[in-house]
Amino acid sequence: MDSHVVDDVVLLKHAVGVRTDDVAARLRAASTDPVRALFAAPLSATPMRAPDGRLFSLEPRTELAQDANPIPWREIGGLVARLQAIPRAEVVPLPEHGGRAAVEAALARADTFHPGGSTDILRELGRTLLRTWPPIGRKTLVHGRLMLSTIGRLPGTPAWLFRDARTLGVGDASWDLGRPAGLWAAGLLDDPSWSAFTAGYAEAGGAVPVINDPFDSLDHPARCAVFMAAVREVSRCGEYPHINLTKNAEILLAACVRMNGRRW
């Protein structure tokens, strides 16, 4: 997914082939209460079409959580819980969140990596994750792409909000918890940050048990998140034969090897 910043406006290009009706529904939901109260709302609820034919939307520029010190993990957990708590009957009908499509796109990218090396595990793992996709348990509203870059606050305001509605939809409540859970299990998110996230989530009435052993409910989304993070990180490490794996890439690939078995 592409994004470009022009002054105080962010232009977000949507995935190739996405249905116009699905984009429009996501933008309407993020622009309308009660979801709007949790989003840096799109500047228009109507998608536009770029000269290359791809749909795009506009949203206000925000201060990103990834640049905050400290990172507001407790607030992010609470934000996820409050989105899940919104009755779906109060929101325009939405498509499934974009998580599965994101895993499919990551697998397509992994398929371009040179075979016969440490990245072979990514192709195997990606196919396994798609083949074993679980049925939806507790269906709620889901952001679909929870990352520190999709949480922000409007300049001069204190509240942390979701941004980027390109994957907003319905799905299993566990999906948005997958990335923090996966990074924690992989060793890339420290215990205090994970504890703050789960505490904020639980305090706000989150629908998924996260305090004791979270991986009964978070195992598959956590694996998906680590897989996608590994593909992204490896993609930044150069092209064969000049690949120079970063420390994070090595950690993520090691986690992928571990989780391709039964347990982490």
mmCIF file of C-alpha atoms in Angstrom:
data_model
loop_
_atom_site.group_PDB
_atom_site.id
_atom_site.type_symbol
_atom_site.label_atom_id
_atom_site.label_comp_id
_atom_site.label_asym_id
_atom_site.label_seq_id
_atom_site.Cartn_x
_atom_site.Cartn_y
_atom_site.Cartn_z
ATOM 1 C CA MET A 1 0.000 0.000 0.000
ATOM 2 C CA ASP A 2 1.289 3.440 -0.968
ATOM 3 C CA SER A 3 0.989 6.731 0.858
ATOM 4 C CA HIS A 4 2.256 10.219 0.111
ATOM 5 C CA VAL A 5 2.225 13.363 2.262
ATOM 6 C CA VAL A 6 1.497 16.777 0.749
ATOM 7 C CA ASP A 7 1.521 19.598 3.316
ATOM 8 C CA ASP A 8 -1.061 18.535 5.925
ATOM 9 C CA VAL A 9 -2.797 15.951 3.740
ATOM 10 C CA VAL A 10 -1.961 12.254 3.367
ATOM 11 C CA LEU A 11 -2.837 10.571 0.070
ATOM 12 C CA LEU A 12 -3.481 6.851 0.478
ATOM 13 C CA LYS A 13 -3.509 4.591 -2.563
ATOM 14 C CA HIS A 14 -5.677 1.497 -2.217
ATOM 15 C CA ALA A 15 -4.701 -2.011 -3.303
ATOM 16 C CA VAL A 16 -4.912 -2.888 -6.982
ATOM 17 C CA GLY A 17 -8.210 -4.603 -7.760
ATOM 18 C CA VAL A 18 -10.014 -3.581 -4.574
ATOM 19 C CA ARG A 19 -13.751 -3.109 -5.016
ATOM 20 C CA THR A 20 -14.894 0.525 -5.139
ATOM 21 C CA ASP A 21 -17.912 -0.303 -2.968
ATOM 22 C CA ASP A 22 -15.658 -1.779 -0.278
ATOM 23 C CA VAL A 23 -13.436 1.308 -0.221
ATOM 24 C CA ALA A 24 -16.456 3.595 -0.072
ATOM 25 C CA ALA A 25 -17.969 1.619 2.824
ATOM 26 C CA ARG A 26 -14.719 1.841 4.812
ATOM 27 C CA LEU A 27 -14.420 5.568 4.236
ATOM 28 C CA ARG A 28 -18.069 6.169 5.185
ATOM 29 C CA ALA A 29 -17.676 4.182 8.393
ATOM 30 C CA ALA A 30 -14.497 6.033 9.429
ATOM 31 C CA SER A 31 -16.173 9.358 8.625
ATOM 32 C CA THR A 32 -19.346 8.691 10.614
ATOM 33 C CA ASP A 33 -20.017 8.322 14.321
ATOM 34 C CA PRO A 34 -19.529 6.172 16.303
ATOM 35 C CA VAL A 35 -16.396 4.976 14.432
ATOM 36 C CA ARG A 36 -15.376 8.539 13.566
ATOM 37 C CA ALA A 37 -14.744 9.271 17.257
ATOM 38 C CA LEU A 38 -11.845 6.774 17.148
ATOM 39 C CA PHE A 39 -10.365 7.817 13.778
ATOM 40 C CA ALA A 40 -8.476 10.683 12.239
ATOM 41 C CA ALA A 41 -11.377 10.757 9.843
ATOM 42 C CA PRO A 42 -10.861 10.724 6.061
ATOM 43 C CA LEU A 43 -11.202 14.134 4.450
ATOM 44 C CA SER A 44 -13.779 12.714 2.054
ATOM 45 C CA ALA A 45 -16.033 9.680 2.349
ATOM 46 C CA THR A 46 -15.836 9.191 -1.421
ATOM 47 C CA PRO A 47 -12.826 7.450 -2.989
ATOM 48 C CA MET A 48 -11.116 9.061 -5.971
ATOM 49 C CA ARG A 49 -9.319 7.506 -8.919
ATOM 50 C CA ALA A 50 -5.713 8.281 -9.849
ATOM 51 C CA PRO A 51 -4.523 8.542 -13.476
ATOM 52 C CA ASP A 52 -3.126 4.992 -13.218
ATOM 53 C CA GLY A 53 -6.606 3.736 -12.372
ATOM 54 C CA ARG A 54 -5.982 2.999 -8.688
ATOM 55 C CA LEU A 55 -8.363 4.298 -6.070
ATOM 56 C CA PHE A 56 -7.065 6.727 -3.485
ATOM 57 C CA SER A 57 -8.390 8.589 -0.457
ATOM 58 C CA LEU A 58 -7.297 11.559 1.609
ATOM 59 C CA GLU A 59 -6.831 11.953 5.337
ATOM 60 C CA PRO A 60 -5.318 14.580 7.641
ATOM 61 C CA ARG A 61 -1.665 14.372 8.564
ATOM 62 C CA THR A 62 -1.109 13.177 12.134
ATOM 63 C CA GLU A 63 1.704 12.811 14.638
ATOM 64 C CA LEU A 64 2.447 9.082 14.527
ATOM 65 C CA ALA A 65 2.657 6.863 17.590
ATOM 66 C CA GLN A 66 5.904 5.395 16.279
ATOM 67 C CA ASP A 67 7.552 8.778 16.863
ATOM 68 C CA ALA A 68 6.190 9.275 20.389
ATOM 69 C CA ASN A 69 8.305 8.935 23.510
ATOM 70 C CA PRO A 70 7.113 6.941 25.297
ATOM 71 C CA ILE A 71 5.029 4.965 22.820
ATOM 72 C CA PRO A 72 1.417 5.009 24.096
ATOM 73 C CA TRP A 73 0.861 1.257 24.335
ATOM 74 C CA ARG A 74 -1.831 1.468 27.029
ATOM 75 C CA GLU A 75 -3.799 3.994 24.974
ATOM 76 C CA ILE A 76 -3.453 1.844 21.857
ATOM 77 C CA GLY A 77 -4.829 -1.183 23.707
ATOM 78 C CA GLY A 78 -7.793 0.843 24.878
ATOM 79 C CA LEU A 79 -8.417 2.142 21.373
ATOM 80 C CA VAL A 80 -8.600 -1.408 19.997
ATOM 81 C CA ALA A 81 -11.069 -2.430 22.713
ATOM 82 C CA ARG A 82 -13.311 0.578 22.091
ATOM 83 C CA LEU A 83 -13.458 -0.171 18.368
ATOM 84 C CA GLN A 84 -14.449 -3.759 19.117
ATOM 85 C CA ALA A 85 -17.167 -2.571 21.472
ATOM 86 C CA ILE A 86 -19.035 -0.612 18.784
ATOM 87 C CA PRO A 87 -22.191 -2.536 17.810
ATOM 88 C CA ARG A 88 -21.968 -3.494 14.155
ATOM 89 C CA ALA A 89 -25.622 -2.557 13.738
ATOM 90 C CA GLU A 90 -24.631 1.089 14.309
ATOM 91 C CA VAL A 91 -22.134 1.077 11.412
ATOM 92 C CA VAL A 92 -22.634 0.899 7.654
ATOM 93 C CA PRO A 93 -22.179 -2.668 6.357
ATOM 94 C CA LEU A 94 -18.472 -3.359 6.009
ATOM 95 C CA PRO A 95 -16.473 -6.020 4.166
ATOM 96 C CA GLU A 96 -14.126 -8.401 5.919
ATOM 97 C CA HIS A 97 -11.008 -6.680 7.224
ATOM 98 C CA GLY A 98 -7.992 -6.684 4.921
ATOM 99 C CA GLY A 99 -5.860 -9.114 6.928
ATOM 100 C CA ARG A 100 -6.091 -12.156 4.675
ATOM 101 C CA ALA A 101 -5.432 -10.046 1.582
ATOM 102 C CA ALA A 102 -2.349 -8.640 3.328
ATOM 103 C CA VAL A 103 -1.028 -12.148 4.058
ATOM 104 C CA GLU A 104 -1.641 -13.115 0.434
ATOM 105 C CA ALA A 105 0.250 -10.028 -0.739
ATOM 106 C CA ALA A 106 3.136 -10.820 1.622
ATOM 107 C CA LEU A 107 3.294 -14.370 0.281
ATOM 108 C CA ALA A 108 3.383 -13.055 -3.281
ATOM 109 C CA ARG A 109 6.334 -10.862 -2.278
ATOM 110 C CA ALA A 110 8.065 -13.781 -0.531
ATOM 111 C CA ASP A 111 7.702 -15.833 -3.696
ATOM 112 C CA THR A 112 10.001 -13.328 -5.436
ATOM 113 C CA PHE A 113 12.869 -13.918 -2.978
ATOM 114 C CA HIS A 114 15.762 -15.983 -4.298
ATOM 115 C CA PRO A 115 15.225 -19.664 -3.400
ATOM 116 C CA GLY A 116 17.647 -21.817 -1.494
ATOM 117 C CA GLY A 117 18.439 -19.604 1.458
ATOM 118 C CA SER A 118 17.240 -18.482 4.865
ATOM 119 C CA THR A 119 14.099 -16.895 3.391
ATOM 120 C CA ASP A 120 12.700 -20.208 2.083
ATOM 121 C CA ILE A 121 10.816 -20.568 5.368
ATOM 122 C CA LEU A 122 8.666 -17.573 4.429
ATOM 123 C CA ARG A 123 7.127 -19.275 1.414
ATOM 124 C CA GLU A 124 6.338 -22.402 3.403
ATOM 125 C CA LEU A 125 4.966 -20.477 6.373
ATOM 126 C CA GLY A 126 2.812 -18.151 4.278
ATOM 127 C CA ARG A 127 1.104 -21.060 2.555
ATOM 128 C CA THR A 128 0.566 -22.823 5.866
ATOM 129 C CA LEU A 129 -1.045 -19.735 7.399
ATOM 130 C CA LEU A 130 -3.473 -19.363 4.509
ATOM 131 C CA ARG A 131 -4.292 -23.081 4.437
ATOM 132 C CA THR A 132 -5.029 -23.143 8.178
ATOM 133 C CA TRP A 133 -6.982 -19.878 8.341
ATOM 134 C CA PRO A 134 -9.349 -20.309 11.310
ATOM 135 C CA PRO A 135 -13.083 -19.630 11.292
ATOM 136 C CA ILE A 136 -14.169 -16.332 12.803
ATOM 137 C CA GLY A 137 -14.853 -16.577 16.528
ATOM 138 C CA ARG A 138 -16.033 -13.319 18.105
ATOM 139 C CA LYS A 139 -16.902 -11.068 15.140
ATOM 140 C CA THR A 140 -16.290 -7.357 15.766
ATOM 141 C CA LEU A 141 -15.093 -4.239 14.010
ATOM 142 C CA VAL A 142 -11.407 -4.588 13.179
ATOM 143 C CA HIS A 143 -8.900 -1.990 11.986
ATOM 144 C CA GLY A 144 -7.089 -4.730 10.100
ATOM 145 C CA ARG A 145 -3.567 -3.272 10.065
ATOM 146 C CA LEU A 146 -2.693 -2.257 13.604
ATOM 147 C CA MET A 147 0.818 -0.798 13.564
ATOM 148 C CA LEU A 148 2.449 2.167 15.259
ATOM 149 C CA SER A 149 2.258 3.905 11.876
ATOM 150 C CA THR A 150 -1.541 3.520 11.798
ATOM 151 C CA ILE A 151 -2.033 5.252 15.164
ATOM 152 C CA GLY A 152 -1.703 9.021 15.332
ATOM 153 C CA ARG A 153 -3.023 12.198 16.858
ATOM 154 C CA LEU A 154 -4.031 15.407 15.210
ATOM 155 C CA PRO A 155 -1.567 18.264 15.834
ATOM 156 C CA GLY A 156 -2.278 20.059 19.092
ATOM 157 C CA THR A 157 -4.644 17.360 20.412
ATOM 158 C CA PRO A 158 -3.973 14.752 23.111
ATOM 159 C CA ALA A 159 -6.104 11.829 21.895
ATOM 160 C CA TRP A 160 -4.529 8.909 20.040
ATOM 161 C CA LEU A 161 -6.643 7.772 17.114
ATOM 162 C CA PHE A 162 -6.672 5.176 14.378
ATOM 163 C CA ARG A 163 -5.679 6.383 10.944
ATOM 164 C CA ASP A 164 -5.707 4.740 7.514
ATOM 165 C CA ALA A 165 -9.094 3.067 7.000
ATOM 166 C CA ARG A 166 -7.956 0.977 4.033
ATOM 167 C CA THR A 167 -8.344 -2.293 5.938
ATOM 168 C CA LEU A 168 -11.206 -1.363 8.292
ATOM 169 C CA GLY A 169 -13.797 -4.117 8.362
ATOM 170 C CA VAL A 170 -15.356 -6.936 10.313
ATOM 171 C CA GLY A 171 -13.560 -10.026 11.520
ATOM 172 C CA ASP A 172 -12.316 -11.977 14.483
ATOM 173 C CA ALA A 173 -11.644 -9.752 17.484
ATOM 174 C CA SER A 174 -8.216 -11.315 17.898
ATOM 175 C CA TRP A 175 -6.838 -9.986 14.601
ATOM 176 C CA ASP A 176 -5.850 -6.491 15.770
ATOM 177 C CA LEU A 177 -4.037 -7.979 18.765
ATOM 178 C CA GLY A 178 -1.892 -10.188 16.561
ATOM 179 C CA ARG A 179 0.923 -7.799 15.714
ATOM 180 C CA PRO A 180 1.797 -6.725 19.277
ATOM 181 C CA ALA A 181 1.431 -10.344 20.434
ATOM 182 C CA GLY A 182 3.635 -11.639 17.634
ATOM 183 C CA LEU A 183 6.353 -9.043 18.129
ATOM 184 C CA TRP A 184 6.338 -9.746 21.864
ATOM 185 C CA ALA A 185 6.664 -13.493 21.255
ATOM 186 C CA ALA A 186 9.461 -12.869 18.752
ATOM 187 C CA GLY A 187 11.382 -10.724 21.246
ATOM 188 C CA LEU A 188 10.921 -7.402 19.443
ATOM 189 C CA LEU A 189 8.418 -5.935 21.930
ATOM 190 C CA ASP A 190 9.522 -5.735 25.547
ATOM 191 C CA ASP A 191 7.486 -7.022 28.490
ATOM 192 C CA PRO A 192 6.530 -3.571 29.881
ATOM 193 C CA SER A 193 5.152 -2.487 26.480
ATOM 194 C CA TRP A 194 3.175 -5.705 26.037
ATOM 195 C CA SER A 195 1.850 -5.431 29.587
ATOM 196 C CA ALA A 196 0.789 -1.818 29.023
ATOM 197 C CA PHE A 197 -0.988 -2.764 25.776
ATOM 198 C CA THR A 198 -2.869 -5.687 27.299
ATOM 199 C CA ALA A 199 -3.716 -3.702 30.433
ATOM 200 C CA GLY A 200 -5.191 -0.874 28.382
ATOM 201 C CA TYR A 201 -7.112 -3.361 26.285
ATOM 202 C CA ALA A 202 -8.498 -5.241 29.280
ATOM 203 C CA GLU A 203 -9.378 -2.051 31.195
ATOM 204 C CA ALA A 204 -11.429 -0.843 28.224
ATOM 205 C CA GLY A 205 -13.394 -4.105 28.140
ATOM 206 C CA GLY A 206 -11.595 -5.912 25.320
ATOM 207 C CA ALA A 207 -13.338 -8.991 23.957
ATOM 208 C CA VAL A 208 -10.303 -11.327 23.872
ATOM 209 C CA PRO A 209 -8.619 -12.785 26.999
ATOM 210 C CA VAL A 210 -5.058 -11.422 27.003
ATOM 211 C CA ILE A 211 -3.873 -11.393 30.605
ATOM 212 C CA ASN A 212 -3.000 -15.051 31.343
ATOM 213 C CA ASP A 213 -2.071 -17.213 28.331
ATOM 214 C CA PRO A 214 -3.090 -15.106 25.311
ATOM 215 C CA PHE A 215 -1.932 -17.518 22.663
ATOM 216 C CA ASP A 216 -4.938 -19.788 22.798
ATOM 217 C CA SER A 217 -6.817 -17.005 21.007
ATOM 218 C CA LEU A 218 -4.003 -15.001 19.411
ATOM 219 C CA ASP A 219 -1.786 -17.729 17.963
ATOM 220 C CA HIS A 220 -2.796 -17.519 14.295
ATOM 221 C CA PRO A 221 -2.997 -13.703 13.995
ATOM 222 C CA ALA A 222 0.325 -13.431 15.855
ATOM 223 C CA ARG A 223 1.966 -15.830 13.395
ATOM 224 C CA CYS A 224 0.488 -13.877 10.475
ATOM 225 C CA ALA A 225 1.844 -10.622 11.897
ATOM 226 C CA VAL A 226 5.360 -11.999 12.349
ATOM 227 C CA PHE A 227 5.303 -13.501 8.860
ATOM 228 C CA MET A 228 4.281 -10.193 7.295
ATOM 229 C CA ALA A 229 6.813 -8.246 9.371
ATOM 230 C CA ALA A 230 9.556 -10.665 8.266
ATOM 231 C CA VAL A 231 8.662 -10.245 4.598
ATOM 232 C CA ARG A 232 8.681 -6.458 4.926
ATOM 233 C CA GLU A 233 12.012 -6.438 6.744
ATOM 234 C CA VAL A 234 13.698 -8.842 4.317
ATOM 235 C CA SER A 235 12.414 -6.731 1.421
ATOM 236 C CA ARG A 236 14.452 -3.825 2.804
ATOM 237 C CA CYS A 237 17.663 -5.876 2.963
ATOM 238 C CA GLY A 238 18.622 -5.746 -0.713
ATOM 239 C CA GLU A 239 18.292 -8.114 -3.647
ATOM 240 C CA TYR A 240 20.128 -11.378 -4.267
ATOM 241 C CA PRO A 241 23.113 -11.771 -4.315
ATOM 242 C CA HIS A 242 23.606 -8.568 -2.295
ATOM 243 C CA ILE A 243 21.297 -9.292 0.630
ATOM 244 C CA ASN A 244 22.492 -7.977 3.994
ATOM 245 C CA LEU A 245 20.042 -9.100 6.650
ATOM 246 C CA THR A 246 19.448 -6.657 9.472
ATOM 247 C CA LYS A 247 19.317 -7.767 13.100
ATOM 248 C CA ASN A 248 15.524 -7.416 13.053
ATOM 249 C CA ALA A 249 15.300 -9.531 9.898
ATOM 250 C CA GLU A 250 17.357 -12.265 11.552
ATOM 251 C CA ILE A 251 15.168 -12.179 14.673
ATOM 252 C CA LEU A 252 11.982 -12.342 12.611
ATOM 253 C CA LEU A 253 13.249 -15.157 10.404
ATOM 254 C CA ALA A 254 14.280 -17.126 13.505
ATOM 255 C CA ALA A 255 10.774 -16.610 14.909
ATOM 256 C CA CYS A 256 9.278 -17.840 11.616
ATOM 257 C CA VAL A 257 11.376 -21.006 11.843
ATOM 258 C CA ARG A 258 10.193 -21.607 15.411
ATOM 259 C CA MET A 259 6.549 -20.962 14.730
ATOM 260 C CA ASN A 260 6.423 -23.095 11.601
ATOM 261 C CA GLY A 261 6.261 -25.992 14.044
ATOM 262 C CA ARG A 262 3.523 -26.619 16.554
ATOM 263 C CA ARG A 263 4.641 -24.116 19.179
ATOM 264 C CA TRP A 264 6.781 -21.004 19.317
#
